[in-house]
Tab-separated table of C-alpha atoms in Angstrom:
chain	number	residue	atom	x	y	z
C	263	MET	CA	254.071	-56.268	-6.817
C	264	THR	CA	251.829	-59.360	-6.977
C	265	THR	CA	250.719	-61.233	-3.647
C	266	VAL	CA	249.805	-64.276	-5.274
C	267	PRO	CA	252.273	-67.087	-4.783
C	268	ALA	CA	254.436	-68.184	-7.148
C	269	ALA	CA	253.759	-71.520	-7.128
C	270	ILE	CA	250.764	-70.204	-8.735
C	271	THR	CA	251.582	-67.330	-10.629
C	272	TRP	CA	254.298	-68.992	-12.518
C	273	PRO	CA	252.501	-71.943	-14.217
C	274	LEU	CA	249.467	-69.525	-15.074
C	275	LEU	CA	252.460	-67.093	-16.393
C	276	ALA	CA	253.737	-70.002	-18.702
C	277	LEU	CA	250.496	-71.077	-19.869
C	278	MET	CA	249.615	-67.143	-20.885
C	279	ALA	CA	253.161	-66.956	-22.831
C	280	VAL	CA	252.241	-70.215	-24.369
C	281	ILE	CA	248.350	-68.942	-25.364
C	282	VAL	CA	249.815	-65.292	-26.536
C	283	VAL	CA	252.413	-67.207	-29.057
C	284	VAL	CA	249.718	-69.819	-30.472
C	285	ARG	CA	247.459	-66.610	-30.902
C	286	TYR	CA	250.023	-64.869	-32.832
C	287	ALA	CA	251.279	-67.642	-34.658
C	288	PHE	CA	247.798	-69.161	-35.593
C	289	PHE	CA	245.404	-66.052	-35.077
C	290	ARG	CA	245.913	-63.066	-36.422
C	291	SER	CA	244.213	-63.247	-39.674
C	292	SER	CA	241.240	-60.565	-39.030
C	293	SER	CA	241.145	-57.388	-37.045
C	294	TYR	CA	239.347	-59.065	-33.778
C	295	GLU	CA	242.189	-61.537	-33.456
C	296	ARG	CA	244.793	-58.594	-33.569
C	297	TYR	CA	243.463	-56.446	-31.212
C	298	LEU	CA	242.972	-59.061	-29.223
C	299	ASN	CA	246.542	-60.727	-29.031
C	300	ARG	CA	247.928	-57.005	-28.194
C	301	THR	CA	245.711	-57.030	-25.378
C	302	LEU	CA	246.942	-60.241	-24.137
C	303	SER	CA	250.327	-59.746	-24.638
C	304	LEU	CA	250.334	-56.280	-22.928
C	305	LEU	CA	248.838	-58.159	-19.884
C	306	LEU	CA	251.418	-61.076	-19.679
C	307	LEU	CA	254.369	-58.186	-19.776
C	308	ALA	CA	252.668	-55.852	-16.988
C	309	ASN	CA	251.980	-59.149	-15.047
C	310	LEU	CA	255.527	-60.010	-15.684
C	311	LEU	CA	256.946	-56.345	-13.971
C	312	ARG	CA	254.613	-57.123	-10.815
C	313	GLU	CA	256.398	-60.367	-10.154
C	314	PRO	CA	258.761	-60.405	-7.159
C	315	VAL	CA	261.586	-62.422	-8.595
C	316	ILE	CA	261.772	-59.974	-11.967
C	317	ASP	CA	261.157	-57.014	-9.505
C	318	SER	CA	263.769	-58.107	-7.195
C	319	TYR	CA	266.223	-58.662	-9.790
C	320	LEU	CA	265.426	-55.352	-11.393
C	321	ILE	CA	265.937	-53.440	-8.313
C	322	GLU	CA	269.426	-55.193	-7.687
C	323	SER	CA	270.481	-54.367	-11.465
C	324	GLY	CA	269.807	-50.932	-10.690
C	325	LEU	CA	267.538	-51.149	-13.854
C	326	LEU	CA	264.165	-49.769	-11.822
C	327	THR	CA	262.896	-49.298	-8.631
C	328	ILE	CA	259.799	-50.913	-6.886
C	329	ALA	CA	257.968	-47.729	-8.143
C	330	ASP	CA	259.058	-47.999	-11.407
C	331	ALA	CA	258.087	-51.353	-11.763
C	332	GLN	CA	254.665	-50.790	-10.535
C	333	GLN	CA	253.875	-47.499	-12.328
C	334	ILE	CA	255.183	-49.531	-15.813
C	335	SER	CA	253.229	-52.212	-15.277
C	336	LEU	CA	249.985	-49.937	-14.718
C	337	VAL	CA	250.652	-47.850	-18.158
C	338	LEU	CA	251.194	-51.567	-19.648
C	339	LEU	CA	247.627	-51.862	-18.596
C	340	ILE	CA	246.268	-48.950	-19.881
C	341	PHE	CA	247.345	-49.827	-23.355
C	342	ALA	CA	246.465	-53.371	-22.986
C	343	CYS	CA	242.610	-51.579	-22.262
C	344	THR	CA	242.863	-49.210	-25.140
C	345	GLU	CA	243.850	-52.586	-27.287
C	346	PHE	CA	240.483	-54.335	-25.896
C	347	MET	CA	238.524	-51.139	-26.699
C	348	GLY	CA	239.527	-51.897	-30.747
C	349	PHE	CA	238.342	-55.504	-30.220
C	350	VAL	CA	235.292	-54.021	-28.670
C	351	THR	CA	234.635	-51.580	-31.412
C	352	VAL	CA	235.205	-53.895	-34.145
C	353	TRP	CA	232.845	-56.361	-33.011
C	354	ALA	CA	230.219	-53.307	-32.222
C	355	ASN	CA	230.939	-52.350	-35.994
C	356	ASN	CA	230.165	-55.823	-37.074
C	357	HIS	CA	226.681	-55.678	-35.594
C	358	SER	CA	226.218	-52.008	-36.546
C	359	GLY	CA	227.288	-51.719	-40.125
C	360	ALA	CA	229.573	-48.989	-39.584
C	361	SER	CA	232.591	-48.234	-41.825
C	362	SER	CA	235.898	-49.980	-41.156
C	363	GLU	CA	237.265	-46.391	-41.785
C	364	GLY	CA	235.302	-45.162	-39.016
C	365	VAL	CA	236.458	-47.850	-36.493
C	366	ARG	CA	239.995	-47.156	-37.306
C	367	ARG	CA	239.287	-43.679	-36.311
C	368	ARG	CA	237.551	-44.289	-33.541
C	369	HIS	CA	240.037	-46.736	-32.280
C	370	PHE	CA	242.696	-43.906	-32.992
C	371	TYR	CA	241.082	-41.391	-30.741
C	372	HIS	CA	241.084	-44.058	-28.045
C	373	ARG	CA	244.809	-44.636	-28.346
C	374	VAL	CA	245.707	-40.919	-28.298
C	375	ALA	CA	243.233	-40.650	-25.077
C	376	ALA	CA	245.589	-43.793	-23.440
C	377	ALA	CA	248.963	-41.656	-24.243
C	378	VAL	CA	247.695	-38.635	-22.619
C	379	LEU	CA	246.268	-40.523	-19.761
C	380	ALA	CA	249.613	-42.499	-19.252
C	381	ALA	CA	251.593	-39.342	-19.617
C	382	ALA	CA	249.405	-37.815	-16.954
C	383	PHE	CA	249.444	-40.888	-14.657
C	384	ILE	CA	253.081	-40.546	-14.984
C	385	ALA	CA	253.453	-37.269	-14.210
C	386	ALA	CA	251.261	-37.439	-11.005
C	387	GLY	CA	253.190	-40.538	-10.013
C	388	THR	CA	256.159	-38.842	-10.066
C	389	PRO	CA	256.383	-38.065	-6.120
C	390	ALA	CA	255.661	-41.697	-5.428
C	391	ARG	CA	258.809	-43.001	-7.755
C	392	ASN	CA	261.087	-39.610	-6.219
C	393	ALA	CA	260.128	-41.335	-2.939
C	394	GLY	CA	260.789	-44.999	-4.049
C	395	GLN	CA	257.261	-46.077	-3.175
C	396	THR	CA	254.406	-47.386	-4.240
C	397	LEU	CA	251.356	-45.308	-4.884
C	398	GLU	CA	249.672	-47.054	-1.958
C	399	GLN	CA	252.769	-46.705	0.465
C	400	PHE	CA	253.165	-43.268	-0.662
C	401	GLY	CA	249.646	-41.965	-0.699
C	402	GLY	CA	248.802	-38.074	-0.383
C	403	TRP	CA	246.654	-36.268	-2.987
C	404	THR	CA	249.257	-36.919	-5.936
C	405	SER	CA	248.420	-40.348	-5.736
C	406	VAL	CA	244.713	-39.856	-5.927
C	407	THR	CA	245.324	-38.215	-9.340
C	408	ALA	CA	247.902	-40.887	-10.310
C	409	TRP	CA	245.032	-43.383	-9.701
C	410	VAL	CA	242.377	-41.063	-10.855
C	411	PHE	CA	244.245	-41.002	-14.736
C	412	ASP	CA	245.268	-44.459	-14.449
C	413	THR	CA	241.427	-45.726	-13.793
C	414	THR	CA	239.637	-43.867	-16.062
C	415	ILE	CA	240.487	-45.778	-19.242
C	416	TYR	CA	240.028	-49.149	-17.185
C	417	VAL	CA	236.135	-47.969	-16.892
C	418	ALA	CA	235.607	-47.136	-20.049
C	419	MET	CA	236.962	-50.270	-21.332
C	420	ALA	CA	235.019	-52.216	-18.658
C	421	THR	CA	231.522	-50.135	-19.645
C	422	MET	CA	231.997	-50.709	-23.243
C	423	LEU	CA	232.291	-54.673	-22.258
C	424	ILE	CA	229.446	-54.814	-20.142
C	425	ARG	CA	227.479	-53.051	-23.154
C	426	MET	CA	229.063	-55.808	-25.654
C	427	VAL	CA	228.363	-59.082	-23.469
C	428	HIS	CA	224.724	-57.495	-22.530
C	429	LYS	CA	223.793	-57.671	-26.087
C	430	GLU	CA	225.240	-60.930	-26.284
C	431	LEU	CA	223.211	-62.346	-23.682
C	432	ILE	CA	220.059	-60.891	-24.658
C	433	ARG	CA	220.676	-62.169	-28.340
C	434	PRO	CA	217.905	-64.862	-29.204
C	435	ASP	CA	219.984	-67.341	-31.272
C	436	ALA	CA	223.393	-67.224	-28.704
C	437	HIS	CA	224.736	-70.266	-28.062
C	438	ARG	CA	225.072	-71.769	-24.747
C	439	ASN	CA	229.175	-71.598	-24.645
C	440	GLU	CA	228.505	-67.693	-26.120
C	441	ARG	CA	226.628	-66.902	-23.043
C	442	LEU	CA	229.018	-68.729	-20.777
C	443	VAL	CA	232.179	-66.426	-22.379
C	444	ALA	CA	229.481	-63.226	-22.156
C	445	VAL	CA	229.372	-63.739	-18.613
C	446	ALA	CA	233.071	-64.248	-17.885
C	447	GLY	CA	233.409	-61.213	-20.074
C	448	TYR	CA	230.643	-59.576	-17.605
C	449	THR	CA	232.398	-60.511	-14.706
C	450	ILE	CA	235.881	-59.328	-15.480
C	451	ALA	CA	234.190	-55.762	-16.395
C	452	ILE	CA	232.211	-55.365	-12.917
C	453	SER	CA	235.689	-56.856	-11.222
C	454	ILE	CA	237.550	-54.009	-12.796
C	455	ILE	CA	235.195	-51.235	-12.166
C	456	ILE	CA	234.655	-52.305	-8.652
C	457	THR	CA	238.395	-52.387	-8.201
C	458	CYS	CA	238.960	-48.868	-9.872
C	459	VAL	CA	236.456	-47.085	-7.706
C	460	GLU	CA	238.222	-48.951	-4.488
C	461	ALA	CA	242.067	-47.503	-5.514
C	462	VAL	CA	240.438	-44.219	-6.119
C	463	ALA	CA	237.928	-44.141	-3.024
C	464	LEU	CA	240.069	-45.443	-0.620
C	465	ASN	CA	243.135	-43.453	-1.261
C	466	VAL	CA	240.811	-40.391	-0.761
C	467	PHE	CA	239.471	-41.976	2.723
C	468	GLU	CA	243.254	-42.214	3.884
C	469	ASN	CA	244.079	-39.104	3.119
C	470	LEU	CA	240.880	-37.672	5.106
C	471	ASN	CA	242.066	-39.973	7.938
C	472	TRP	CA	238.758	-41.836	7.727
C	473	LEU	CA	240.032	-45.113	7.015
C	474	HIS	CA	243.515	-46.848	7.319
C	475	SER	CA	244.094	-49.497	4.312
C	476	VAL	CA	247.503	-49.266	3.154
C	477	ASP	CA	247.953	-52.685	3.745
C	478	PHE	CA	244.710	-54.020	2.771
C	479	ARG	CA	245.162	-52.355	-0.747
C	480	LEU	CA	248.514	-53.731	-1.441
C	481	LYS	CA	247.231	-57.129	-0.759
C	482	LEU	CA	243.890	-56.481	-2.985
C	483	HIS	CA	246.314	-54.687	-5.957
C	484	GLY	CA	248.559	-57.553	-5.987
C	485	SER	CA	246.195	-60.331	-6.471
C	486	CYS	CA	243.194	-58.611	-8.250
C	487	ILE	CA	245.178	-57.570	-11.242
C	488	PHE	CA	246.615	-60.880	-11.756
C	489	TRP	CA	243.175	-62.947	-11.406
C	490	GLU	CA	241.889	-60.187	-13.641
C	491	SER	CA	244.430	-60.823	-16.175
C	492	THR	CA	244.392	-64.714	-15.719
C	493	LEU	CA	240.782	-64.519	-16.452
C	494	ALA	CA	241.075	-62.237	-19.945
C	495	ILE	CA	243.949	-64.608	-21.037
C	496	VAL	CA	241.563	-67.851	-20.314
C	497	LEU	CA	238.847	-66.304	-22.407
C	498	GLY	CA	241.648	-65.776	-25.113
C	499	THR	CA	242.138	-69.598	-25.159
C	500	VAL	CA	238.692	-70.265	-26.242
C	501	PRO	CA	239.071	-70.020	-30.199
C	502	VAL	CA	242.411	-71.707	-29.592
C	503	VAL	CA	240.133	-74.870	-27.991
C	504	LEU	CA	237.276	-74.393	-30.488
C	505	ALA	CA	239.702	-74.386	-33.448
C	506	LEU	CA	241.547	-77.786	-31.626
C	507	ASN	CA	237.899	-79.078	-31.159
C	508	ALA	CA	237.106	-78.764	-34.570
C	509	ARG	CA	240.239	-80.159	-35.927
C	510	ALA	CA	239.682	-83.115	-33.809
C	511	GLY	CA	236.034	-83.389	-35.427
C	512	TRP	CA	234.282	-82.794	-31.645
C	513	ASP	CA	232.590	-79.328	-32.926
C	514	ALA	CA	229.332	-79.528	-33.438
C	515	THR	CA	229.275	-79.674	-37.517
C	516	SER	CA	231.489	-82.547	-37.460
C	517	ARG	CA	229.293	-84.150	-34.494
C	518	ASN	CA	225.979	-83.532	-36.709
C	519	TRP	CA	227.643	-84.899	-39.702
C	520	ARG	CA	228.569	-88.170	-38.225
C	521	ARG	CA	225.052	-88.570	-36.647
C	522	LEU	CA	223.327	-88.197	-39.757
C	523	GLN	CA	225.728	-91.136	-41.729
C	524	LEU	CA	223.479	-93.847	-40.383
C	525	LEU	CA	220.407	-92.271	-42.240
C	526	LYS	CA	222.408	-90.887	-45.071
C	527	GLU	CA	223.321	-94.452	-46.374
C	528	SER	CA	219.939	-95.982	-45.789
C	529	MET	CA	218.575	-93.013	-48.083
C	530	ILE	CA	221.212	-93.674	-50.678
C	531	GLU	CA	220.733	-97.449	-50.542
C	532	ALA	CA	217.180	-97.083	-51.171
C	533	VAL	CA	217.525	-94.115	-53.890
C	534	PRO	CA	220.589	-94.066	-55.442
C	535	SER	CA	219.980	-91.096	-57.591
C	536	VAL	CA	220.369	-88.905	-54.626
C	537	ALA	CA	224.126	-89.659	-53.868
C	538	PHE	CA	226.626	-86.977	-55.304
C	539	GLU	CA	229.909	-85.814	-54.268
C	540	LEU	CA	231.380	-82.509	-53.555
C	541	GLN	CA	234.538	-81.331	-56.049
C	542	SER	CA	236.397	-80.416	-52.660
C	543	ARG	CA	235.403	-82.461	-49.456
C	544	ALA	CA	236.910	-82.142	-46.208
C	545	SER	CA	239.711	-84.130	-45.075
C	546	GLY	CA	240.148	-86.175	-41.854
C	547	ARG	CA	237.566	-86.027	-38.897
C	548	GLN	CA	236.655	-82.475	-39.507
C	549	LYS	CA	233.733	-81.691	-41.380
C	550	THR	CA	232.659	-78.087	-42.778
C	551	SER	CA	229.208	-76.644	-43.084
C	552	LEU	CA	229.281	-77.508	-46.857
C	553	ASP	CA	229.497	-81.124	-46.013
C	554	LEU	CA	227.054	-81.329	-43.362
C	555	HIS	CA	224.645	-79.493	-45.917
C	556	GLN	CA	225.448	-82.183	-48.425
C	557	VAL	CA	224.271	-84.941	-46.310
C	558	THR	CA	220.969	-82.716	-45.598
C	559	VAL	CA	220.167	-82.223	-49.205
C	560	GLN	CA	220.536	-86.088	-49.815
C	561	ILE	CA	218.340	-87.258	-47.284
C	562	ARG	CA	215.486	-84.668	-48.060
C	563	ASP	CA	215.724	-85.227	-51.826
C	564	ALA	CA	215.891	-89.043	-50.770
C	565	ILE	CA	212.901	-88.398	-48.233
C	566	LEU	CA	211.012	-86.499	-51.410
C	567	ARG	CA	211.774	-89.481	-53.702
C	568	LEU	CA	209.792	-91.748	-51.186
C	569	ARG	CA	206.559	-90.285	-50.719
C	570	GLY	CA	204.960	-92.177	-53.528
C	571	TYR	CA	205.924	-95.195	-51.492
C	572	VAL	CA	204.389	-94.430	-48.245
C	573	THR	CA	201.373	-96.710	-47.611
C	574	GLY	CA	198.867	-96.292	-44.965
C	575	ILE	CA	200.203	-97.945	-41.470
C	576	ASP	CA	198.037	-99.017	-38.772
C	577	ASP	CA	197.788	-96.953	-36.474
C	578	ASP	CA	197.605	-99.966	-33.758
C	579	HIS	CA	201.033	-100.654	-35.402
C	580	ILE	CA	202.749	-96.856	-34.752
C	581	ALA	CA	201.407	-96.946	-31.482
C	582	ASP	CA	202.625	-100.444	-30.790
C	583	HIS	CA	206.094	-99.139	-31.870
C	584	LEU	CA	206.062	-96.201	-29.600
C	585	ARG	CA	205.377	-98.037	-26.698
C	586	ARG	CA	208.025	-100.766	-27.507
C	587	TRP	CA	210.946	-98.280	-27.669
C	588	ALA	CA	209.481	-95.862	-24.856
C	589	VAL	CA	209.767	-92.910	-27.048
C	590	PRO	CA	209.077	-89.725	-25.332
C	591	GLU	CA	205.814	-87.388	-25.885
C	592	GLU	CA	207.983	-84.654	-27.329
C	593	GLN	CA	209.732	-87.183	-29.889
C	594	ARG	CA	206.861	-89.319	-30.867
C	595	ASP	CA	206.304	-87.321	-34.229
C	596	ALA	CA	209.670	-88.015	-35.042
C	597	ALA	CA	209.604	-91.954	-34.330
C	598	ALA	CA	206.432	-92.170	-36.363
C	599	GLN	CA	207.815	-90.503	-39.002
C	600	ALA	CA	211.199	-92.603	-38.964
C	601	LEU	CA	209.027	-95.686	-38.962
C	602	ARG	CA	206.723	-94.641	-41.964
C	603	LEU	CA	209.519	-93.627	-43.765
C	604	ALA	CA	211.348	-96.832	-43.074
C	605	TRP	CA	207.868	-98.693	-44.613
C	606	ALA	CA	208.247	-96.345	-47.292
C	607	ILE	CA	211.970	-97.877	-48.096
C	608	ASN	CA	210.228	-101.049	-47.369
C	609	ALA	CA	207.087	-101.295	-50.017
C	610	LYS	CA	210.096	-99.409	-52.780
C	611	ASN	CA	212.249	-102.451	-52.295
C	612	SER	CA	209.308	-105.195	-52.534
C	613	GLY	CA	208.451	-103.531	-55.926
C	614	VAL	CA	205.153	-102.036	-55.174
C	615	ASP	CA	204.486	-98.832	-57.746
C	616	PRO	CA	204.482	-95.347	-56.382
C	617	THR	CA	201.182	-93.935	-55.736
C	618	PRO	CA	200.228	-90.180	-55.355
C	619	LEU	CA	199.989	-89.627	-51.803
C	620	ASP	CA	199.128	-86.817	-49.659
C	621	THR	CA	202.552	-85.728	-48.571
C	622	SER	CA	201.261	-84.751	-44.834
C	623	THR	CA	201.922	-88.414	-44.085
C	624	ILE	CA	205.884	-88.246	-44.790
C	625	VAL	CA	208.034	-86.197	-43.298
C	626	GLN	CA	207.335	-82.505	-43.493
C	627	SER	CA	210.396	-79.668	-43.117
C	628	ARG	CA	209.482	-76.325	-41.971
C	629	SER	CA	213.091	-75.643	-41.681
C	630	THR	CA	214.655	-72.438	-43.366
C	631	THR	CA	218.362	-72.434	-42.421
C	632	LEU	CA	220.811	-75.284	-42.189
C	633	GLU	CA	220.793	-75.660	-38.326
C	634	GLU	CA	216.775	-75.944	-38.515
C	635	GLU	CA	217.271	-78.471	-41.276
C	636	THR	CA	220.359	-80.628	-39.313
C	637	ALA	CA	217.796	-80.453	-36.008
C	638	GLU	CA	214.851	-81.556	-37.852
C	639	LEU	CA	216.670	-84.236	-39.271
C	640	LEU	CA	218.722	-85.390	-36.182
C	641	ARG	CA	215.479	-86.248	-34.553
C	642	LEU	CA	214.243	-88.304	-37.227
C	643	ALA	CA	217.816	-90.550	-37.252
C	644	THR	CA	217.593	-90.691	-33.584
C	645	TRP	CA	214.839	-93.277	-34.387
C	646	TRP	CA	215.858	-94.455	-37.239
C	647	PRO	CA	217.696	-97.791	-36.206
C	648	GLU	CA	214.472	-98.230	-33.932
C	649	ALA	CA	212.064	-97.800	-37.122
C	650	GLN	CA	214.361	-100.102	-39.137
C	651	ALA	CA	214.165	-102.758	-36.702
C	652	ALA	CA	210.441	-102.722	-36.467
C	653	VAL	CA	210.410	-103.286	-40.378
C	654	ARG	CA	212.475	-105.942	-40.130
C	655	GLN	CA	210.728	-107.664	-37.623
C	656	ARG	CA	207.423	-107.053	-39.105
C	657	ARG	CA	208.473	-108.694	-42.361
C	658	THR	CA	209.907	-111.832	-40.364
C	659	ALA	CA	206.581	-112.302	-38.469
C	660	GLN	CA	204.657	-112.137	-41.898
C	661	PRO	CA	205.863	-115.095	-43.414
C	662	GLN	CA	205.653	-117.466	-40.322
C	663	SER	CA	201.853	-116.092	-40.032
C	664	GLN	CA	201.293	-116.842	-43.527
C	665	GLU	CA	202.511	-120.153	-43.237
C	666	ARG	CA	200.422	-120.878	-39.891
C	667	ALA	CA	197.409	-120.224	-42.275
């Protein structure tokens, strides 16, 4: 029975239920998602069986005793851990290249082991059920045995989870959000292992009369399972939040697409031939990688076509430009390249004939992926408005200087 106040548990349980329903409705296309959905639904059922209101109703109805409710909830947790092991197995398969058949066979063994451990746990917990007491209250070596059978699968799952999140944390290309999720997973795994060791060890110490901890264990077990389940379900909301975020156009791809629009429009205006439309464009605010790739291709193509219009720009002019806009040291190359590109467009619009030119004076790309290409162009786009302003100001100042002359 949970010891967390109902004012906390019921709102969170309601949120868990909503998340589970949403996931089953919209996130069930891959084996990843199906394993995770089953994990979260079993966690929800296990926690509902630990709620005092539900327990009281079941007891008063004569359907279950408090011992039955505890042990059934723990069996549900055994199978929840097994389904999450399937999730981890699929993840490992995607990184190791193992066959799908091998993954299914391995998870079949996980489920068989879970069924055996659950049956052994129920058998070992029979004396406590007959006495109508929880495992903590009943004590004895049969309770120790029951805890061993119960926690074995938890420790196995936590160990697999630690291995998975460790690989995520050391992956060089992992994003910050992915690392945060990995840290949360690591926290869950460590918490589970500590709780499992505590459940067995303190029961053993109780039987040996070394330590009396029944009240402490009742309180701890009444809260830790709820909070561990809550954190696991919160992690299950990450794909939901990301999907809503993308639908609203707040994902990185959509944001980068919008940040490149001013630069793209300037490039198309200067070199109309680079414009092209995709056969299928993303509707709404959400943009796909293909939409972003279209923008980068148009910008890069225009830059290449403007190479012949780049003329020598006085170093003092570039230095003045960088000082005027207080360009940070690490962004000066991008700001200078933006200025050169703006002058190239000005030269083309002024009717200057293109001339062969050393390509080192125009933006050079060393990117090999869409992510690298986007990051490079975003640095250029950051200083594009300032470069345009500098060219306009210089063009305005030149006729005035000629009139005074």
